[in-house]
CSV table of C-alpha atoms in Angstrom, one decimal:
chain,number,residue,atom,x,y,z
A,1242,UNK,CA,73.5,87.1,-103.9
A,1243,UNK,CA,72.2,84.9,-106.7
A,1244,UNK,CA,74.1,83.3,-109.5
A,1245,UNK,CA,71.0,82.9,-111.7
A,1246,UNK,CA,71.3,85.9,-114.0
A,1247,UNK,CA,68.1,87.2,-115.4
A,1248,UNK,CA,68.0,89.3,-118.6
A,1249,UNK,CA,70.0,92.5,-117.8
A,1250,UNK,CA,66.9,94.8,-117.7
A,1251,UNK,CA,65.1,92.7,-115.1
A,1252,UNK,CA,65.7,93.2,-111.4
A,1253,UNK,CA,66.8,90.2,-109.3
A,1254,UNK,CA,64.9,90.9,-106.0
A,1255,UNK,CA,62.0,93.0,-107.3
A,1256,UNK,CA,58.8,91.5,-108.8
A,1257,UNK,CA,58.1,92.3,-112.4
A,1258,UNK,CA,55.4,91.1,-114.8
A,1259,UNK,CA,56.2,88.4,-117.4
A,1260,UNK,CA,54.9,90.7,-120.2
A,1261,UNK,CA,53.0,93.9,-120.6
A,1262,UNK,CA,52.2,96.7,-118.1
A,1263,UNK,CA,51.9,96.5,-114.3
A,1264,UNK,CA,51.1,99.1,-111.7
A,1265,UNK,CA,49.3,98.7,-108.3
A,1266,UNK,CA,49.8,95.5,-106.2
A,1267,UNK,CA,46.3,94.0,-105.4
A,1268,UNK,CA,44.7,91.2,-103.4
A,1269,UNK,CA,47.7,90.4,-101.2
A,1270,UNK,CA,46.9,87.5,-99.0
A,1271,UNK,CA,48.7,84.5,-97.5
A,1272,UNK,CA,46.8,81.2,-97.9
A,1273,UNK,CA,47.8,77.5,-97.8
A,1274,UNK,CA,51.5,78.2,-97.5
A,1275,UNK,CA,51.6,80.7,-100.4
A,1276,UNK,CA,52.0,84.4,-100.6
A,1277,UNK,CA,49.5,85.5,-103.2
A,1278,UNK,CA,50.3,88.6,-105.3
A,1279,UNK,CA,47.7,90.0,-107.7
A,1280,UNK,CA,48.4,93.2,-109.6
A,1281,UNK,CA,47.0,95.8,-112.0
A,1282,UNK,CA,48.0,94.4,-115.4
A,1283,UNK,CA,47.5,95.3,-119.1
A,1284,UNK,CA,48.9,92.1,-120.8
A,1285,UNK,CA,48.7,93.5,-124.3
A,1286,UNK,CA,50.6,96.8,-124.0
A,1287,UNK,CA,53.5,98.6,-122.3
A,1288,UNK,CA,51.2,101.4,-121.2
A,1289,UNK,CA,48.2,101.6,-119.0
A,1290,UNK,CA,45.0,100.4,-120.5
A,1291,UNK,CA,42.1,98.0,-119.9
A,1292,UNK,CA,43.0,96.7,-116.4
A,1293,UNK,CA,43.1,93.0,-115.5
A,1294,UNK,CA,44.4,91.3,-112.3
A,1295,UNK,CA,47.7,89.5,-112.9
A,1296,UNK,CA,48.7,86.8,-110.5
A,1297,UNK,CA,51.8,85.2,-109.0
A,1298,UNK,CA,52.5,83.1,-105.9
A,1299,UNK,CA,55.6,82.6,-103.7
A,1300,UNK,CA,56.7,80.7,-100.7
A,1301,UNK,CA,59.6,83.0,-99.7
A,1302,UNK,CA,58.5,86.5,-101.0
A,1303,UNK,CA,61.5,86.4,-103.4
A,1304,UNK,CA,60.9,83.7,-106.0
A,1305,UNK,CA,57.6,84.1,-107.8
A,1306,UNK,CA,55.7,81.7,-110.0
A,1307,UNK,CA,53.6,83.5,-112.6
A,1308,UNK,CA,50.0,82.2,-112.9
A,1309,UNK,CA,47.3,82.9,-115.5
A,1310,UNK,CA,45.4,86.2,-115.3
A,1311,UNK,CA,43.0,86.0,-112.4
A,1312,UNK,CA,40.4,88.6,-113.4
A,1313,UNK,CA,39.6,90.2,-116.8
A,1314,UNK,CA,37.2,93.0,-117.8
A,1315,UNK,CA,33.5,92.1,-118.4
A,1316,UNK,CA,30.2,93.8,-119.1
A,1317,UNK,CA,30.4,95.8,-115.9
A,1318,UNK,CA,33.8,97.4,-116.8
A,1319,UNK,CA,37.6,96.9,-116.4
A,1320,UNK,CA,39.1,95.6,-113.2
A,1321,UNK,CA,40.7,98.2,-111.0
A,1322,UNK,CA,42.6,97.7,-107.7
A,1323,UNK,CA,41.3,96.0,-104.6
A,1324,UNK,CA,42.0,93.4,-101.9
A,1325,UNK,CA,41.5,89.7,-101.1
A,1326,UNK,CA,40.6,87.9,-97.9
A,1327,UNK,CA,40.0,84.3,-96.8
A,1328,UNK,CA,36.5,83.8,-95.5
A,1329,UNK,CA,37.4,81.2,-92.8
A,1330,UNK,CA,33.9,81.1,-91.3
A,1331,UNK,CA,32.0,81.0,-94.6
A,1332,UNK,CA,29.8,84.0,-93.8
A,1333,UNK,CA,29.5,84.9,-97.5
A,1334,UNK,CA,27.8,81.6,-98.3
A,1335,UNK,CA,30.6,80.1,-100.4
A,1336,UNK,CA,31.9,77.8,-97.7
A,1337,UNK,CA,34.6,78.1,-95.0
A,1338,UNK,CA,38.0,78.8,-96.5
A,1339,UNK,CA,36.8,80.5,-99.7
A,1340,UNK,CA,39.0,83.2,-101.1
A,1341,UNK,CA,37.1,86.5,-101.9
A,1342,UNK,CA,38.5,89.2,-104.1
A,1343,UNK,CA,37.1,92.7,-103.9
A,1344,UNK,CA,37.9,95.1,-106.8
A,1345,UNK,CA,36.6,98.1,-108.6
A,1346,UNK,CA,34.6,98.0,-111.8
A,1347,UNK,CA,35.6,101.0,-113.9
A,1348,UNK,CA,33.7,102.5,-116.8
A,1349,UNK,CA,33.8,106.1,-118.1
A,1350,UNK,CA,32.7,108.2,-115.0
A,1351,UNK,CA,31.2,105.1,-113.4
A,1352,UNK,CA,32.8,103.0,-110.6
A,1353,UNK,CA,31.5,100.4,-108.3
A,1354,UNK,CA,32.8,97.5,-106.2
A,1355,UNK,CA,32.8,93.9,-107.5
A,1356,UNK,CA,33.3,90.5,-105.8
A,1357,UNK,CA,34.9,87.3,-107.1
A,1358,UNK,CA,35.3,84.0,-105.4
A,1359,UNK,CA,37.9,81.2,-105.6
A,1360,UNK,CA,37.5,77.7,-104.2
A,1361,UNK,CA,40.8,76.4,-105.4
A,1362,UNK,CA,43.4,78.4,-103.5
A,1363,UNK,CA,43.2,81.4,-105.8
A,1364,UNK,CA,43.9,79.6,-109.1
A,1365,UNK,CA,40.5,80.3,-110.7
A,1366,UNK,CA,37.9,82.9,-109.9
A,1367,UNK,CA,34.1,83.1,-110.4
A,1368,UNK,CA,32.5,86.6,-110.3
A,1369,UNK,CA,29.6,87.1,-107.9
A,1370,UNK,CA,26.2,86.9,-109.7
A,1371,UNK,CA,25.0,90.1,-107.9
A,1372,UNK,CA,27.9,92.4,-109.0
A,1373,UNK,CA,28.4,95.2,-108.4
A,1374,UNK,CA,27.9,94.7,-104.7
A,1375,UNK,CA,28.5,98.4,-103.7
A,1376,UNK,CA,27.7,101.5,-105.8
A,1377,UNK,CA,29.0,105.0,-105.0
A,1378,UNK,CA,27.0,107.7,-103.1
A,1379,UNK,CA,25.4,110.3,-105.3
A,1380,UNK,CA,28.0,112.7,-106.6
A,1381,UNK,CA,31.0,110.4,-106.2
A,1382,UNK,CA,32.8,110.0,-109.5
A,1383,UNK,CA,36.0,108.5,-108.0
A,1384,UNK,CA,35.0,105.5,-105.9
A,1385,UNK,CA,37.6,102.7,-106.0
A,1386,UNK,CA,40.2,100.4,-104.6
A,1387,UNK,CA,38.3,98.6,-101.8
A,1388,UNK,CA,40.5,97.4,-98.8
A,1389,UNK,CA,38.6,94.7,-96.9
A,1390,UNK,CA,39.7,93.5,-93.5
A,1391,UNK,CA,38.3,91.4,-90.6
A,1392,UNK,CA,37.7,93.4,-87.4
A,1393,UNK,CA,37.6,91.8,-83.9
A,1394,UNK,CA,35.8,94.1,-81.5
A,1395,UNK,CA,37.4,94.1,-78.0
A,1396,UNK,CA,34.0,93.2,-76.6
A,1397,UNK,CA,33.8,90.0,-78.7
A,1398,UNK,CA,31.9,90.5,-82.0
A,1399,UNK,CA,33.5,90.1,-85.3
A,1400,UNK,CA,32.6,92.0,-88.5
A,1401,UNK,CA,34.2,93.0,-91.8
A,1402,UNK,CA,35.4,96.5,-92.8
A,1403,UNK,CA,35.8,98.0,-96.2
A,1404,UNK,CA,37.7,101.2,-96.9
A,1405,UNK,CA,37.1,102.9,-100.3
A,1406,UNK,CA,38.9,105.8,-101.8
A,1407,UNK,CA,36.4,108.5,-103.0
A,1408,UNK,CA,38.1,111.5,-104.4
A,1409,UNK,CA,39.4,113.6,-101.5
A,1410,UNK,CA,38.0,111.3,-98.8
A,1411,UNK,CA,38.1,107.7,-97.6
A,1412,UNK,CA,34.8,106.0,-97.0
A,1413,UNK,CA,34.3,103.3,-94.3
A,1414,UNK,CA,31.8,100.5,-94.5
A,1415,UNK,CA,30.9,97.4,-92.4
A,1416,UNK,CA,29.4,94.1,-93.1
A,1417,UNK,CA,28.5,90.8,-91.4
A,1418,UNK,CA,28.4,88.7,-94.6
A,1419,UNK,CA,30.9,90.4,-97.0
A,1420,UNK,CA,28.0,91.0,-99.4
A,1421,UNK,CA,25.8,93.8,-97.9
A,1422,UNK,CA,27.8,96.9,-96.8
A,1423,UNK,CA,26.7,99.8,-94.5
A,1424,UNK,CA,28.4,103.1,-94.5
A,1425,UNK,CA,29.9,104.1,-91.1
A,1426,UNK,CA,32.2,107.1,-91.6
A,1427,UNK,CA,34.7,109.1,-93.6
A,1428,UNK,CA,38.3,110.4,-93.3
A,1429,UNK,CA,39.8,113.4,-95.0
A,1430,UNK,CA,43.2,115.0,-94.6
A,1431,UNK,CA,42.6,118.6,-93.7
A,1432,UNK,CA,46.0,119.7,-94.8
A,1433,UNK,CA,46.0,117.6,-98.0
A,1434,UNK,CA,46.6,118.7,-101.6
A,1435,UNK,CA,43.3,120.1,-103.0
A,1436,UNK,CA,44.1,118.8,-106.5
A,1437,UNK,CA,45.0,115.3,-105.4
A,1438,UNK,CA,42.8,112.2,-105.7
A,1439,UNK,CA,43.2,109.6,-102.9
A,1440,UNK,CA,43.6,106.0,-104.0
A,1441,UNK,CA,44.5,102.5,-102.7
A,1442,UNK,CA,43.6,102.8,-99.0
A,1443,UNK,CA,45.2,100.5,-96.5
A,1444,UNK,CA,44.3,100.0,-92.8
A,1445,UNK,CA,46.1,97.8,-90.2
A,1446,UNK,CA,47.0,97.6,-86.5
A,1447,UNK,CA,50.7,97.4,-85.3
A,1448,UNK,CA,52.5,97.0,-82.0
A,1449,UNK,CA,54.3,100.1,-80.7
A,1450,UNK,CA,58.0,99.5,-80.1
A,1451,UNK,CA,57.3,95.8,-80.3
A,1452,UNK,CA,55.4,95.9,-77.0
A,1453,UNK,CA,51.9,95.2,-75.9
A,1454,UNK,CA,50.6,98.7,-76.8
A,1455,UNK,CA,49.1,99.0,-80.3
A,1456,UNK,CA,47.8,101.6,-82.7
A,1457,UNK,CA,46.2,101.7,-86.1
A,1458,UNK,CA,47.7,103.0,-89.4
A,1459,UNK,CA,45.6,104.4,-92.2
A,1460,UNK,CA,47.5,104.7,-95.4
A,1461,UNK,CA,46.6,105.8,-99.0
A,1462,UNK,CA,48.1,106.8,-102.3
A,1463,UNK,CA,48.0,110.5,-103.4
A,1464,UNK,CA,48.0,111.2,-107.1
A,1465,UNK,CA,49.8,114.5,-106.9
A,1466,UNK,CA,51.9,116.6,-104.5
A,1467,UNK,CA,54.4,113.8,-103.7
A,1468,UNK,CA,57.7,114.6,-101.9
A,1469,UNK,CA,59.6,114.4,-105.2
A,1470,UNK,CA,56.7,115.6,-107.4
A,1471,UNK,CA,53.9,113.4,-108.8
A,1472,UNK,CA,52.4,110.6,-106.8
A,1473,UNK,CA,53.3,109.2,-103.4
A,1474,UNK,CA,52.1,107.2,-100.4
A,1475,UNK,CA,51.0,108.7,-97.1
A,1476,UNK,CA,49.9,107.5,-93.7
A,1477,UNK,CA,48.5,108.6,-90.4
A,1478,UNK,CA,48.5,106.9,-87.0
A,1479,UNK,CA,45.5,106.7,-84.7
A,1480,UNK,CA,42.7,104.6,-83.4
A,1481,UNK,CA,40.0,102.5,-85.1
A,1482,UNK,CA,36.8,101.2,-83.5
A,1483,UNK,CA,35.6,99.1,-86.4
A,1484,UNK,CA,33.6,102.0,-87.9
A,1485,UNK,CA,35.6,105.2,-87.8
A,1486,UNK,CA,39.3,106.1,-87.8
A,1487,UNK,CA,40.5,108.8,-85.4
A,1488,UNK,CA,44.0,110.3,-85.6
A,1489,UNK,CA,46.1,110.2,-82.4
A,1490,UNK,CA,45.5,113.0,-79.9
A,1491,UNK,CA,48.1,115.8,-80.5
A,1492,UNK,CA,49.5,114.1,-83.7
A,1493,UNK,CA,47.0,114.2,-86.6
A,1494,UNK,CA,49.8,114.8,-89.1
A,1495,UNK,CA,49.5,112.8,-92.3
A,1496,UNK,CA,53.1,111.8,-93.2
A,1497,UNK,CA,54.8,110.4,-96.3
A,1498,UNK,CA,55.5,106.7,-96.1
A,1499,UNK,CA,58.5,107.1,-98.4
A,1500,UNK,CA,60.3,110.3,-99.4
A,1501,UNK,CA,61.6,108.9,-102.7
A,1502,UNK,CA,59.9,109.3,-106.0
A,1503,UNK,CA,59.0,105.7,-106.6
A,1504,UNK,CA,56.7,104.3,-104.0
A,1505,UNK,CA,52.9,104.2,-104.6
A,1506,UNK,CA,49.8,102.2,-104.0
A,1507,UNK,CA,51.4,100.3,-101.0
A,1508,UNK,CA,49.4,97.3,-99.9
A,1509,UNK,CA,50.0,94.7,-97.2
A,1510,UNK,CA,49.5,91.0,-97.0
A,1511,UNK,CA,46.5,89.7,-95.0
A,1512,UNK,CA,46.9,86.6,-92.8
A,1513,UNK,CA,50.7,86.5,-92.5
A,1514,UNK,CA,51.4,83.2,-90.7
A,1515,UNK,CA,53.9,84.7,-88.2
A,1516,UNK,CA,52.0,87.9,-87.5
A,1517,UNK,CA,54.3,90.2,-89.5
A,1518,UNK,CA,52.7,93.1,-91.3
A,1519,UNK,CA,54.5,93.2,-94.7
A,1520,UNK,CA,53.7,95.6,-97.6
A,1521,UNK,CA,54.9,96.2,-101.1
A,1522,UNK,CA,54.4,99.1,-103.5
A,1523,UNK,CA,54.5,100.0,-107.1
A,1524,UNK,CA,58.0,101.3,-107.6
A,1525,UNK,CA,57.0,104.1,-110.0
A,1526,UNK,CA,55.4,107.5,-110.3
A,1527,UNK,CA,52.5,108.7,-112.4
A,1528,UNK,CA,54.5,111.7,-113.4
A,1529,UNK,CA,56.6,109.5,-115.8
A,1530,UNK,CA,55.3,105.9,-115.4
A,1531,UNK,CA,54.6,105.3,-119.1
A,1532,UNK,CA,58.0,106.7,-120.1
A,1533,UNK,CA,60.4,104.4,-118.2
A,1534,UNK,CA,62.7,102.2,-120.3
A,1535,UNK,CA,60.8,99.1,-121.4
A,1536,UNK,CA,61.2,96.1,-123.8
A,1537,UNK,CA,58.5,93.5,-123.4
A,1538,UNK,CA,57.3,94.5,-120.0
A,1539,UNK,CA,57.0,97.6,-117.8
A,1540,UNK,CA,56.5,97.9,-114.1
A,1541,UNK,CA,58.4,97.0,-110.9
A,1542,UNK,CA,57.3,96.4,-107.3
A,1543,UNK,CA,59.4,97.5,-104.3
A,1544,UNK,CA,61.1,95.0,-102.1
A,1545,UNK,CA,58.7,93.7,-99.4
A,1546,UNK,CA,59.0,95.7,-96.2
A,1547,UNK,CA,58.2,94.6,-92.7
A,1548,UNK,CA,56.3,97.4,-90.8
A,1549,UNK,CA,56.3,98.6,-87.2
A,1550,UNK,CA,55.6,101.6,-85.1
A,1551,UNK,CA,58.1,103.5,-82.9
A,1552,UNK,CA,58.1,106.7,-81.0
A,1553,UNK,CA,60.4,109.5,-82.1
A,1554,UNK,CA,62.4,111.9,-79.9
A,1555,UNK,CA,59.2,113.9,-79.1
A,1556,UNK,CA,57.1,110.9,-78.4
A,1557,UNK,CA,55.1,110.8,-81.7
A,1558,UNK,CA,54.5,107.6,-83.5
A,1559,UNK,CA,56.3,106.9,-86.7
A,1560,UNK,CA,56.0,104.0,-89.2
A,1561,UNK,CA,59.1,101.9,-89.4
A,1562,UNK,CA,60.1,99.9,-92.4
A,1563,UNK,CA,62.8,97.4,-93.1
A,1564,UNK,CA,63.4,94.8,-95.8
A,1565,UNK,CA,62.0,91.4,-94.9
A,1566,UNK,CA,64.3,88.9,-93.3
A,1567,UNK,CA,63.9,86.6,-96.3
A,1568,UNK,CA,66.3,88.8,-98.2
A,1569,UNK,CA,69.1,88.2,-95.7
A,1570,UNK,CA,68.4,84.4,-95.5
A,1571,UNK,CA,68.7,84.1,-99.3
A,1572,UNK,CA,72.2,85.6,-99.3
A,1573,UNK,CA,75.4,83.5,-99.8
A,1574,UNK,CA,78.8,84.8,-98.5
A,1575,UNK,CA,81.0,85.7,-101.5
A,1576,UNK,CA,83.9,88.0,-100.3
A,1577,UNK,CA,85.1,89.3,-97.0
A,1578,UNK,CA,87.5,92.0,-97.9
A,1579,UNK,CA,89.6,93.5,-95.1
A,1580,UNK,CA,92.3,95.3,-97.2
A,1581,UNK,CA,93.7,98.6,-96.1
A,1582,UNK,CA,95.4,99.1,-99.5
A,1583,UNK,CA,93.0,100.7,-101.9
A,1584,UNK,CA,94.7,99.4,-105.1
A,1585,UNK,CA,94.6,95.8,-103.8
A,1586,UNK,CA,91.0,96.2,-102.8
A,1587,UNK,CA,90.1,97.5,-106.3
A,1588,UNK,CA,91.7,94.5,-107.9
A,1589,UNK,CA,89.8,92.0,-105.7
A,1590,UNK,CA,86.5,93.8,-106.2
A,1591,UNK,CA,86.9,93.9,-110.0
A,1592,UNK,CA,86.7,90.1,-110.0
A,1593,UNK,CA,83.3,90.0,-108.2
A,1594,UNK,CA,80.4,88.8,-110.3
A,1595,UNK,CA,76.8,88.3,-109.5
A,1596,UNK,CA,73.3,89.1,-110.7
A,1597,UNK,CA,72.6,90.6,-107.3
A,1598,UNK,CA,75.0,91.7,-104.6
A,1599,UNK,CA,74.6,93.0,-101.1
A,1600,UNK,CA,77.7,95.2,-100.4
A,1601,UNK,CA,78.5,96.4,-96.9
A,1602,UNK,CA,81.3,99.0,-96.8
A,1603,UNK,CA,83.2,100.6,-93.9
A,1604,UNK,CA,85.6,103.3,-95.2
A,1605,UNK,CA,87.9,105.6,-93.2
A,1606,UNK,CA,89.0,108.7,-95.1
A,1607,UNK,CA,92.6,109.9,-94.6
A,1608,UNK,CA,91.5,113.3,-93.4
A,1609,UNK,CA,88.2,115.0,-92.6
A,1610,UNK,CA,86.6,116.8,-95.5
A,1611,UNK,CA,88.7,115.1,-98.2
A,1612,UNK,CA,88.3,112.1,-100.5
A,1613,UNK,CA,85.5,110.5,-102.4
A,1614,UNK,CA,84.2,107.0,-102.7
A,1615,UNK,CA,82.6,105.5,-105.8
A,1616,UNK,CA,81.6,102.1,-106.9
A,1617,UNK,CA,80.8,101.2,-110.5
A,1618,UNK,CA,78.1,98.5,-110.5
A,1619,UNK,CA,76.4,96.8,-113.4
A,1620,UNK,CA,79.6,97.5,-115.3
A,1621,UNK,CA,79.7,96.6,-119.0
A,1622,UNK,CA,80.5,97.7,-122.5
A,1623,UNK,CA,77.6,100.1,-122.5
A,1624,UNK,CA,78.6,101.9,-119.3
A,1625,UNK,CA,78.0,101.5,-115.6
A,1626,UNK,CA,75.8,102.7,-112.8
A,1627,UNK,CA,77.9,104.7,-110.3
A,1628,UNK,CA,77.2,104.8,-106.6
A,1629,UNK,CA,79.3,107.4,-104.7
A,1630,UNK,CA,79.7,109.0,-101.3
A,1631,UNK,CA,80.9,112.5,-100.7
A,1632,UNK,CA,82.2,113.0,-97.1
A,1633,UNK,CA,82.0,116.8,-97.3
A,1634,UNK,CA,78.3,117.0,-98.1
A,1635,UNK,CA,77.4,113.7,-96.5
A,1636,UNK,CA,75.5,112.7,-99.7
A,1637,UNK,CA,75.1,109.4,-101.4
A,1638,UNK,CA,74.7,109.8,-105.1
A,1639,UNK,CA,73.4,107.2,-107.6
A,1640,UNK,CA,74.3,108.2,-111.1
A,1641,UNK,CA,72.2,106.3,-113.8
A,1642,UNK,CA,73.3,108.4,-116.7
A,1643,UNK,CA,75.6,105.6,-117.9
A,1644,UNK,CA,73.3,102.7,-117.1
A,1645,UNK,CA,72.0,102.3,-120.6
A,1646,UNK,CA,68.5,103.0,-121.9
A,1647,UNK,CA,66.9,106.4,-122.4
A,1648,UNK,CA,65.7,108.0,-119.1
A,1649,UNK,CA,62.8,110.5,-119.0
A,1650,UNK,CA,64.1,113.9,-117.8
A,1651,UNK,CA,61.3,114.0,-115.2
A,1652,UNK,CA,62.5,110.7,-113.6
A,1653,UNK,CA,64.9,110.9,-110.7
């Protein structure tokens, strides 16, 4: 819970831009004690337009300091999504510890990868004189969102990997100096939506069931065909040898990372100090993104989630996700209500106030198949958001019709 009430339209625990439009998270990296968050940003409008990289930093993944725009369009194009790394060995020639941002230059039917360098912990950036550093293969119109990572070969050598979304496939590249990139392979979902374009690739290794065994996860955004319509995030588990990704034997299924409507372009932080793999996503959907209620800003990111891998009942590997522990550590006890009488409980709950509340309920219904539980949250003169549970259907229902603001009919 927090007592510092933001404007009523701003979430308490979710990141939002100070002004203007925001979509994909970009360039997530931990460096010098700070979690860096860059993001797709149009500072002068509430709808998508000429993309910049916005920037914020945090020490706890909850409280964010907004910083000046990091990257702006130039003669090569606007600045689409990408990633950032810390070049600890200085292989790119900018010195050990330089931060390098890889992003897509976008022009009409023309995309290529650019590089920018920061020598002051991500505060200011200088674009590489040789941009763009990677152009698309012949015939690729969509060629964007470079995800760069350091790969340690089990035999000893170290090199860098780049994954780029290219229409219906993901393209893999390798480099020794972060400047010259050699193609090594591709990945395509054989059961994917033929109309969908793949975006925002992600690649990382995770322990299985918190043990010594490990596997790789390849994830990406899909523009159409999502589980609730529109866009969504997908993943597949397998092996990666530094050049090619191979789905697990007997389990090549590409699954949805989230079955809700509002989870897209998920990206994870590089160089987490405690080894956790944490990602965050744009909490929106391209089916209605430009029609969500807005005042001076539009766009929300999901709560950061810690990732893992676990085997299901038939032995297949599934991605696990849970809110980061920082959320729990930030909570302050407010009310411990152990009241069997419903009327008394309602009176005590009515006095609870807070900009953000974590409510844990244990309710016993008088008889099976009867009763209904409903909480009115964000209650005010304009209405309330209602969260209810129906024991007959086993459904939890969130009713936003009285929350205020016009909702698009396509939105959930």
